[in-house]
XYZ file of C-alpha atoms in Angstrom:
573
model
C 91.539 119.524 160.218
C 89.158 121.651 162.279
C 89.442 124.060 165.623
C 86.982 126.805 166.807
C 87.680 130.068 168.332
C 87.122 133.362 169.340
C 88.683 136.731 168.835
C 89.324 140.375 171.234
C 90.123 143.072 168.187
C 92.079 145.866 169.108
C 89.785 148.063 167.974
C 87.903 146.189 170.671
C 85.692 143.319 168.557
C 84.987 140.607 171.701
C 84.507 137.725 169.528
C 82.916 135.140 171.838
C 82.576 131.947 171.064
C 79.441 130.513 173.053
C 79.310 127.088 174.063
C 76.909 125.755 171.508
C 78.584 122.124 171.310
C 78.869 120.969 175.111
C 81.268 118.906 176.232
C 84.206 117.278 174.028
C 83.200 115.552 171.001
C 85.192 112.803 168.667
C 83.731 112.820 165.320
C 84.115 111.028 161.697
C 84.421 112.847 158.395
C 82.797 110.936 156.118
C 84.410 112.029 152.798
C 82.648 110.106 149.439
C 85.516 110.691 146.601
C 85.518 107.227 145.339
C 83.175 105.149 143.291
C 83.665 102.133 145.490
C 81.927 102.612 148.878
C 78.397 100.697 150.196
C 75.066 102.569 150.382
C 74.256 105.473 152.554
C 71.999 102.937 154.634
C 74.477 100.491 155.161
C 77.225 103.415 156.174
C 74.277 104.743 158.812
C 74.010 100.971 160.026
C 77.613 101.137 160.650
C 78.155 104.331 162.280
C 76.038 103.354 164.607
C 77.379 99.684 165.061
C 80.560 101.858 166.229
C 78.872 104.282 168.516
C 79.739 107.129 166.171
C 77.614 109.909 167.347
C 78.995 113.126 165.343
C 79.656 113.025 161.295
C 80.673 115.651 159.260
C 79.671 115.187 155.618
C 80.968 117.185 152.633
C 77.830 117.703 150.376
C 73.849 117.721 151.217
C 72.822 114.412 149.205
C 69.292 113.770 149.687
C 70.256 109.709 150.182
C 72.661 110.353 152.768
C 70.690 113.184 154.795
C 67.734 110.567 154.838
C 70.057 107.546 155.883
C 70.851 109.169 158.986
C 67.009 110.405 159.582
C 65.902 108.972 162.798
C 69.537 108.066 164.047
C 69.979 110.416 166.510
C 74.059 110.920 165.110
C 74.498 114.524 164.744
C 75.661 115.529 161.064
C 77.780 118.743 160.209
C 76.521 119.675 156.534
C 78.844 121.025 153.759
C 78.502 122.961 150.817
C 81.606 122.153 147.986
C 83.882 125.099 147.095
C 82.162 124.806 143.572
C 78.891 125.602 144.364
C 79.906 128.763 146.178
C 79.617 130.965 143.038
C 75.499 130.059 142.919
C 75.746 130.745 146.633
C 76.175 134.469 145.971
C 72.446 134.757 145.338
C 69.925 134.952 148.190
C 66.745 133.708 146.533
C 68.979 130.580 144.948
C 70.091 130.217 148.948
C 66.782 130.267 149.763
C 65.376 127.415 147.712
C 68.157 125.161 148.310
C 67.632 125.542 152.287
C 64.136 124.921 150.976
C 64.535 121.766 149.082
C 68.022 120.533 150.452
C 67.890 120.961 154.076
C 64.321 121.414 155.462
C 62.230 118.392 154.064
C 65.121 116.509 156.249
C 65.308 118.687 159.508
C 62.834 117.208 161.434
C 64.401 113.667 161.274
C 67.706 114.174 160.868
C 69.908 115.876 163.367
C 71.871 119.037 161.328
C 73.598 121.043 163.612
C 75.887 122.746 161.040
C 75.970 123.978 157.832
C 80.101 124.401 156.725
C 80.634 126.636 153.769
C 83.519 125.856 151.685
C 86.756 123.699 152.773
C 89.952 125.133 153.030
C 89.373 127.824 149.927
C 92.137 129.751 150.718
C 93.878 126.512 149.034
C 91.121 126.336 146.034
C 92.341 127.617 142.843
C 88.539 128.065 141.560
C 88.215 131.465 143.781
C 86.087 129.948 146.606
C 87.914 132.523 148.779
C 86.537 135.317 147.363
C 82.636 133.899 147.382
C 82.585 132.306 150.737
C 81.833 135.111 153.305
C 79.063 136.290 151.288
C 77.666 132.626 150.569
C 77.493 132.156 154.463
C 76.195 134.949 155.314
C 73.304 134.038 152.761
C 72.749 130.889 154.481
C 72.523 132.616 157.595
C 69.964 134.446 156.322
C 67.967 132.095 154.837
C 68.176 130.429 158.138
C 66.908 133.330 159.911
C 63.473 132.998 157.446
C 63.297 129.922 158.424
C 63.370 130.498 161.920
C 67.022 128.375 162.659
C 69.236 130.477 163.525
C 71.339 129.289 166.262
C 70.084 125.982 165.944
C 72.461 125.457 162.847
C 75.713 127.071 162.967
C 77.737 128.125 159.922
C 81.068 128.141 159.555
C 83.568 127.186 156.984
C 86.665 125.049 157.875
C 90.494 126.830 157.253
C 93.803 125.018 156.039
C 96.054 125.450 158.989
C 98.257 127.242 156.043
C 96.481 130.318 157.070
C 99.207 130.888 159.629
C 102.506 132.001 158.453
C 103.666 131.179 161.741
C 103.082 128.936 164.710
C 105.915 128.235 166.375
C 106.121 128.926 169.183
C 102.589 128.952 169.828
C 102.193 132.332 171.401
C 103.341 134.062 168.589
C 101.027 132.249 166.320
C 100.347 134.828 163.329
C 97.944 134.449 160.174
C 99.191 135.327 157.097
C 98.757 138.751 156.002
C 98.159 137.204 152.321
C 94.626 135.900 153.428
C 93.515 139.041 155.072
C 91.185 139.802 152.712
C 89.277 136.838 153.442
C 90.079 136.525 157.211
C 89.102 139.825 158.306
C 85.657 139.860 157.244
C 85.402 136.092 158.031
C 85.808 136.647 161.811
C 83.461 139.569 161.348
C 80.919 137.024 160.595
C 81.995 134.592 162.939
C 81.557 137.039 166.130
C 78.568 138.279 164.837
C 76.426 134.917 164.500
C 78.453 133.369 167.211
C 79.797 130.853 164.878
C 82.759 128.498 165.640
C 86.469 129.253 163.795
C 87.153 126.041 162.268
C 90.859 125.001 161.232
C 91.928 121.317 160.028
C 95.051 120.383 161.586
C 97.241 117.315 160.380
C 100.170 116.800 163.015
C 101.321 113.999 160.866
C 102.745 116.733 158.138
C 104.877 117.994 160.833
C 107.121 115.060 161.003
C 110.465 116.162 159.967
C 110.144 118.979 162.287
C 109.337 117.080 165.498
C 110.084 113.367 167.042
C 107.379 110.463 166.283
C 106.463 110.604 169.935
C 105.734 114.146 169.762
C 103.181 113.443 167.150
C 101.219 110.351 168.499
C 100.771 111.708 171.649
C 103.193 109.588 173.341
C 105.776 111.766 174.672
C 106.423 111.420 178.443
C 108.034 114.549 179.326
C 107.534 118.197 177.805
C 108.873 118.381 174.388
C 109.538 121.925 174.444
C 108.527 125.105 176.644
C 106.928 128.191 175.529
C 109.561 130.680 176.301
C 106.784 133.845 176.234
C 104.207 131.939 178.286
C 106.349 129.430 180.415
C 103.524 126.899 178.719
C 105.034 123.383 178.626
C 103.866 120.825 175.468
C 103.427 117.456 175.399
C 102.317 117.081 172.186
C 102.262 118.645 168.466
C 98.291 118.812 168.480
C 98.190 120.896 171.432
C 101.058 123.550 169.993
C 98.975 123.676 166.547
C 95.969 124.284 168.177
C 97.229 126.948 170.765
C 99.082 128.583 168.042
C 95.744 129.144 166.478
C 94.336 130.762 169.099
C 96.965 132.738 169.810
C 96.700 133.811 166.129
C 93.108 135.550 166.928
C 94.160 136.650 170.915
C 97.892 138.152 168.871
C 95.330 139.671 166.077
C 92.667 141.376 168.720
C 95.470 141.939 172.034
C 95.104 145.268 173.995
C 96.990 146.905 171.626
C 96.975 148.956 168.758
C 98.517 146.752 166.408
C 96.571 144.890 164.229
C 98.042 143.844 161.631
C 99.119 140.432 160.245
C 102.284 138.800 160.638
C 103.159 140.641 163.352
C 105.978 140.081 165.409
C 103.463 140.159 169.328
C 104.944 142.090 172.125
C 106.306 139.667 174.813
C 103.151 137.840 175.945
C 103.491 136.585 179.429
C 99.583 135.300 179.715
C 97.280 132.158 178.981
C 94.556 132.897 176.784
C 92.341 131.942 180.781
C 93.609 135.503 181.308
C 92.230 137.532 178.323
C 89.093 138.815 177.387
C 89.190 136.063 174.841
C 86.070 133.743 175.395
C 86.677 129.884 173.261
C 84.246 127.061 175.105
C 84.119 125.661 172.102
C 86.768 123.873 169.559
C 85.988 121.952 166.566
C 89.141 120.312 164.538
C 87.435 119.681 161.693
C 89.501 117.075 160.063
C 92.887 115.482 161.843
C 93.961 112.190 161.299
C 96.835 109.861 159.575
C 97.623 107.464 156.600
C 97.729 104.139 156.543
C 99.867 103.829 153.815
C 101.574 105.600 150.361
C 104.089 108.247 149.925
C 103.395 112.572 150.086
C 104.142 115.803 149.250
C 104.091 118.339 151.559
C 100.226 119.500 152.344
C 98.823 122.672 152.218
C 98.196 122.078 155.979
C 101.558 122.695 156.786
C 103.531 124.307 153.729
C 102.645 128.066 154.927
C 103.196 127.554 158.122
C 106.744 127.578 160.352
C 106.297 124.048 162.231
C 108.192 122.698 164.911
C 112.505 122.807 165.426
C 113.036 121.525 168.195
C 114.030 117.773 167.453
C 116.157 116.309 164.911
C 114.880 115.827 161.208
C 113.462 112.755 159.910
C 114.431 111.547 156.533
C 110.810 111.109 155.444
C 107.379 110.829 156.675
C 106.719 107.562 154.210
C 107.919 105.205 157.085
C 105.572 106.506 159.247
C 102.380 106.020 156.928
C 101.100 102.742 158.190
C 98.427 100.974 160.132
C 100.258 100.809 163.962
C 100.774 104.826 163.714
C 97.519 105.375 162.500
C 95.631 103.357 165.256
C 97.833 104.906 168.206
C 97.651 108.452 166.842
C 93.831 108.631 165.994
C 92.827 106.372 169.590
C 95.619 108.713 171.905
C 93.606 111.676 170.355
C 90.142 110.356 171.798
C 91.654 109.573 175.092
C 93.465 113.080 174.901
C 90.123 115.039 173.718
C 87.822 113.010 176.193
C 90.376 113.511 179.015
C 88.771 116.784 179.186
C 92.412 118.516 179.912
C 92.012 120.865 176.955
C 95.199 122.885 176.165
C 98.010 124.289 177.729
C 96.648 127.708 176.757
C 92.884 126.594 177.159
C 93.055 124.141 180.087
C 89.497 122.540 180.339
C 88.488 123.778 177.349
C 85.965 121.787 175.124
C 87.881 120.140 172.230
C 85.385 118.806 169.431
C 87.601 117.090 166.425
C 86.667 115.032 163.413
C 88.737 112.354 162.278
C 89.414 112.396 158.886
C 88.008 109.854 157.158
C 85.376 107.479 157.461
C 86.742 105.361 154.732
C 89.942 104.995 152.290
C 88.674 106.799 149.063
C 89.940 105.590 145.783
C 89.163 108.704 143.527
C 91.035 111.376 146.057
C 93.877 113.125 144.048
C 97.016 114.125 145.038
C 99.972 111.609 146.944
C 98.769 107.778 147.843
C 98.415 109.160 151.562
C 95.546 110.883 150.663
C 93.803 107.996 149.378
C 94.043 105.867 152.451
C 93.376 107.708 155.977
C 90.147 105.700 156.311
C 89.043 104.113 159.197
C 87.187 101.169 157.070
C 87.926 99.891 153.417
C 85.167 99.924 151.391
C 83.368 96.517 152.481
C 82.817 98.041 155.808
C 85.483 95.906 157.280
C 88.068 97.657 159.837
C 91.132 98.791 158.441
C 92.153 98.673 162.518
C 90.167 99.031 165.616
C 89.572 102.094 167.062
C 87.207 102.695 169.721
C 84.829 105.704 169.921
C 83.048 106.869 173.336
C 79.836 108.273 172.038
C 78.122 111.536 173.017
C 78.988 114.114 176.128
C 81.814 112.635 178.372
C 81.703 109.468 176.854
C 81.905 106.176 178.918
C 84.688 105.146 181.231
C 86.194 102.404 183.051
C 89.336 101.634 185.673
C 92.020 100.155 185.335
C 94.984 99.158 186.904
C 98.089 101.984 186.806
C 101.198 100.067 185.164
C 103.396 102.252 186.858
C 101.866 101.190 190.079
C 104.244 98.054 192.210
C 103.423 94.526 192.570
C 102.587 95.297 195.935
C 100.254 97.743 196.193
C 98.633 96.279 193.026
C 98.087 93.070 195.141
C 96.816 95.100 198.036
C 93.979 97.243 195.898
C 93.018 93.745 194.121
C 92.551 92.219 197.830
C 90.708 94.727 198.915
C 88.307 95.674 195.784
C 87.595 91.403 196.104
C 87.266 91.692 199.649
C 85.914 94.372 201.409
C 84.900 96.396 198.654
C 82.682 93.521 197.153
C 83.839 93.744 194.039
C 82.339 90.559 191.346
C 85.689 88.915 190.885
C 83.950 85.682 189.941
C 85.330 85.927 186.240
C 88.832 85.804 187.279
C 88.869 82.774 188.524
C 90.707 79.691 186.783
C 88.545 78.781 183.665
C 86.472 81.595 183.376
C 86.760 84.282 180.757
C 88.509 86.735 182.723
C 91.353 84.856 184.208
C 93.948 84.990 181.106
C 96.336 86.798 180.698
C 96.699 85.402 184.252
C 98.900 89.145 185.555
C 98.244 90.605 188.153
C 97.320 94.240 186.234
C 95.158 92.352 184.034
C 93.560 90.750 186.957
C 93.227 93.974 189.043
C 92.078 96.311 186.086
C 88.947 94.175 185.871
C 88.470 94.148 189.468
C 89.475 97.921 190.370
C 86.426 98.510 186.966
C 83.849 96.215 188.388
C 83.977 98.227 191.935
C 84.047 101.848 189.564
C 81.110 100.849 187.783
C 79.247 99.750 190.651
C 80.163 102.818 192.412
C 78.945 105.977 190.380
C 81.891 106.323 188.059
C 83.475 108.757 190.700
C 87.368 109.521 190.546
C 87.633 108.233 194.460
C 86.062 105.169 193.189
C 89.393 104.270 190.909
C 91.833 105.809 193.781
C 92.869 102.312 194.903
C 95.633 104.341 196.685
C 96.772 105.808 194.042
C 96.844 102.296 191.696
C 93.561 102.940 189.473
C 93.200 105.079 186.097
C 90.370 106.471 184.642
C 90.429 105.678 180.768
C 88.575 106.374 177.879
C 88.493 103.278 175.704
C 86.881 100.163 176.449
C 89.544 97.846 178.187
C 87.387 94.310 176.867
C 89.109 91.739 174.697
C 87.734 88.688 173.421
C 85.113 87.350 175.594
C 86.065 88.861 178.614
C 83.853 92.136 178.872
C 84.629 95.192 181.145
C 80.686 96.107 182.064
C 79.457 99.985 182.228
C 76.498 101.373 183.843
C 73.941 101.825 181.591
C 73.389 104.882 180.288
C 69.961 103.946 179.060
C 67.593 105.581 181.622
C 66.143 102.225 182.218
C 68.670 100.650 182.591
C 69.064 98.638 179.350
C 71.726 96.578 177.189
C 71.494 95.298 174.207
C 73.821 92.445 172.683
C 75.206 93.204 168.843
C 77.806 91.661 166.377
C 81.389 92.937 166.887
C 82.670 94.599 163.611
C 86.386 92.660 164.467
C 84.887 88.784 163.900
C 85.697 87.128 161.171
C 83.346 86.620 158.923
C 82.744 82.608 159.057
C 82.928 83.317 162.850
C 79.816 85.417 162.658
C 77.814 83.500 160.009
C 78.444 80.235 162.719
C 77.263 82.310 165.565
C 74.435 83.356 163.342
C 73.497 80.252 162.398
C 73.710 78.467 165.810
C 71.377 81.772 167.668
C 68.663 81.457 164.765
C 69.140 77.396 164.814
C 69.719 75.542 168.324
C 69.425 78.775 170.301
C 66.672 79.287 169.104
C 66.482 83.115 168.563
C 63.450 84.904 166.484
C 65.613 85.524 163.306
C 62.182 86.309 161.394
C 62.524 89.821 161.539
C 65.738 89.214 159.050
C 64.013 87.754 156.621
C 63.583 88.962 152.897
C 61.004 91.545 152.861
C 60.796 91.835 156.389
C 61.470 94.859 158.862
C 64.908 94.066 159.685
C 66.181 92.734 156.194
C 67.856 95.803 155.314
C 70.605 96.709 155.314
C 71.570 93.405 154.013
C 74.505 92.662 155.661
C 75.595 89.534 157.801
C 76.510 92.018 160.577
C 73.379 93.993 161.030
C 71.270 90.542 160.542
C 73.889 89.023 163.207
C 73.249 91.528 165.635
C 69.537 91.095 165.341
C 69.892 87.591 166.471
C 72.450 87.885 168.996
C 70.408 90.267 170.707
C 66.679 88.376 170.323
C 68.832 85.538 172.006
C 70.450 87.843 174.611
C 67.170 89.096 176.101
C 65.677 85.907 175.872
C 68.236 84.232 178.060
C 68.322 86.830 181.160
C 70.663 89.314 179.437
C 73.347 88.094 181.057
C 77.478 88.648 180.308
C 76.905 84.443 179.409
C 74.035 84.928 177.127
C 75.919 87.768 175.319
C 79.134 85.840 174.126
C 78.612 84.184 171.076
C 82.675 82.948 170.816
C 83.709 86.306 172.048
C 81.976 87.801 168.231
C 79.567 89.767 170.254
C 79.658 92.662 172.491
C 77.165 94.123 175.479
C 75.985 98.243 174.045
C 74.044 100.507 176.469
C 72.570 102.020 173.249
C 69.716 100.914 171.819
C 70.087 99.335 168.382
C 66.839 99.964 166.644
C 66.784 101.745 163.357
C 63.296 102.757 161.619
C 60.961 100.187 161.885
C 63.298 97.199 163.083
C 63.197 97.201 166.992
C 65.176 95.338 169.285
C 63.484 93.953 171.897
């Protein structure tokens, strides 16, 4: 439920948020309430079987800060509401940057340092102690010769508006001044990100199901101040945010808090208002159970414009979940930004890594994760790594028959695209459609041809997307983002488990694969797990046998990464 942003105070304060996170980022919260979940090695293993490069954790544990040493994944640090109180004290500050963060820095990648979660919603006073407690940090930072290379921030309920609809007149509630005021204060002064967890999910009731999964093809309601269109509920939370701080700081000289903003015919583009850089610090959706309404939302006035549904219970489940969470990659990576912010970077975390068991409150809360707790996939969802992310083309479904079968002509013809796997009996050819056919061809000629938007033009035919387009043994190739080149072959986290152990058994048996790294005792034992051990062997075999698509199919249970796989001492070769 996380955003970042800047302010303009009347009284002028140019809050300016510098780009310290480039490019748009798609993160996991990795939330531990629950007394069920595998070891902090194993959860490193699979973060990085999923090409999850960003993690935000809610506590400093030693284990976990040294699982993800030498990883590379970039972790966002928290301090719990309840230890704000011994925050208060510099020299206490100091030694726990001294003994809780340092002896880790140098392997593991911190970049921040949040401060509290939503404690304008704690009941134990966190509100009161957490501007001081970050400052503190910030200063024991500074001794240690960090600051700005570990931001500090502390992530807001999206409550803190008492309105936000529609978004230009996005206000914060005068109720949390106390805390706001000097909070942005601290935030313009160390350059610091505004961070704000938004849940689009609560505002069903107040907004179509379309609206909320990103799936809405036309504008679902226009901005009457700002002439803005929206497509989607994300976008009018996260605007209304900003528009809270532009609203707050506007060339005027009001300044107060749940104001009623002069007409505002502007974008934030046209202020002195400087965001680059927006982290949602959680977002996400259930998979399952019943709610209450959540202190996301209950402050806040949410959408009106569609009709009321009779409860948000139907909509808790698995298909939602999956199209909500992988539409918000592909809209974040798209690189669009917001109507307010167009282009801007959008960094979000998606709330959570796993279902946790011990979480109080409605059975929603208990199950937005990603995995259950054996590490298995509660539904596949595909993450694009660091900067840009990778992409492929595919073929337009709104494009005709026709000009479909003139691009896939061509990109097989003249533009020498490898079309060999779409031929009868190889692994490419079924579904046997013509936009299943073409999207393979049309991303075969992309990849082959710097990854430029004319290369996926195809008259008009191609689209540029964010998730990988492969499905069962049929593999949609990338260029290598390994400077040399390189691709390693690992276990796919969606086999079945007697699928793997077979492919397992027959690379470390007739296929004769090294599998003696795996062994008890042995570099690449740990963690024990048949998919880490799998991916050992599928790989040994891979770049044995050429490192070829063939060499790198296993059944369709393994899957060609441009990342390399090695963890501490266990190297793939």
């Amino acid at each position: 439920m996380a955003s970042t942003f800047k302010l303009v105070f009347a009284v002028p304060l140019l809050l300016q948020l510098l780009d310290f996170c480039w490019g748009n980022k798609v993160g996991v919260d990795y939330g531990m309430d629950a007394d069920n979940l595998p070891s902090p090695e194993k959860v490193a293993q699979l973060v990085r079987n999923h090409n999850i490069q960003y993690l935000r954790i809610y506590n400093y544990r030693p284990e976990v800060l040294r699982a993800f040493s030498n990883t590379g994944i970039e972790l966002m640090v928290g301090v719990p509401n309840a230890d704000l109180s011994q925050f208060q004290s510099q020299p206490y500050v100091d030694s726990w940057l001294r003994t809780s963060i340092l002896p880790y820095r140098e392997a593991t990648k911190i970049t921040h340092i949040t401060v509290g979660v939503e404690v304008t919603n704690s009941p134990d006073n966190a509100a009161n102690f957490v501007v001081r407690a970050m400052r503190n940090v910030v200063s024991a930072l500074k001794s240690a010769n960090l600051q700005g290379k570990i931001k500090v921030s502390t992530p807001l309920s999206f409550g803190v508006l008492s309105k936000s609809y529609p978004p230009s007149e996005g206000a914060f509630n005068s109720g949390y001044e106390y805390v706001l005021r000097p909070l942005l204060d601290f935030l313009e002064e160390n350059q610091s990100p505004f961070m704000v967890n938004l849940y689009p999910f609560y505002a069903i009731g107040d907004s179509s199901l379309d609206a909320v999964l990103f799936k809405s093809p036309s504008s679902i309601f226009v901005d009457q101040n700002t002439g803005l269109s929206y497509k989607n509920i994300f976008d009018a939370q996260l605007d209304a945010v900003f528009y809270a701080i532009a609203n707050l700081n506007f060339r005027t000289t009001r300044n107060t808090f749940d104001a009623q903003p002069d007409t505002v015919h502007f974008t934030l583009a046209d202020t002195d208002l400087i965001i680059n850089d927006i982290i949602a610090a959680e977002t996400g959706w259930p998979t399952r159970g019943s709610r209450r309404p959540h202190a996301s939302t209950h402050n806040a006035k949410t959408y009106n414009y569609s009709a009321s549904l009779d409860s948000v219970d139907d909509y808790a489940n698995i298909d939602n979940a999956q199209t909500y969470n992988t539409n918000l990659i592909s809209h974040v990576m798209g690189g669009s930004g917001t109507p307010a912010r167009p282009g801007a970077n959008l960094d979000v975390y998606i709330f959570s890594l796993f279902n946790e068991n011990l979480k109080q409150g409605p059975e929603t809360e208990r199950n937005f994760g990603l995995f259950y707790p054996d590490m298995t996939s509660v539904y596949n969802l595909v993450f694009p790594g660091k900067g840009t992310g990778r992409s492929w083309c595919v073929a337009s479904r709104q494009a005709s028959n026709s000009a479909l079968q003139n691009a896939l002509d061509w990109a097989c013809g003249p533009g020498k695209a490898d079309c060999s796997a779409l031929q009868p009996d190889q692994q490419c050819f079924e579904p046997n459609n013509l936009v299943s056919h073409a999207s393979f061809a049309f991303n075969n000629y992309y990849q082959k041809n710097g990854l430029t938007d004319q290369a996926c033009r195809f008259g008009g035919t191609g689209i540029v997307v964010y998730n990988d387009p492969s499905y069962g043994n049929c593999i949609y190739n990338v260029k290598s983002r390994d400077p040399n080149g390189r691709t390693w072959c690992v276990a796919t986290s969606q086999a079945s488990r007697s699928n793997l152990q077979n492919a397992l058994d027959w690379a470390c048996g007739p296929g004769k694969a090294d599998c003696s790294e795996i062994q008890p005792n042995q570099r690449c034992f740990q963690p024990d797990t048949l998919l880490a051990h799998a991916s050992f062997a599928f790989n040994n075999y891979y770049q044995k046998n050429g490192a070829t698509d063939a060499s790198c199919s296993f059944r369709g249970n393994a899957i060609k990464v441009d990342r390399d796989p090695s963890y501490g001492n266990c190297i793939y070769h």
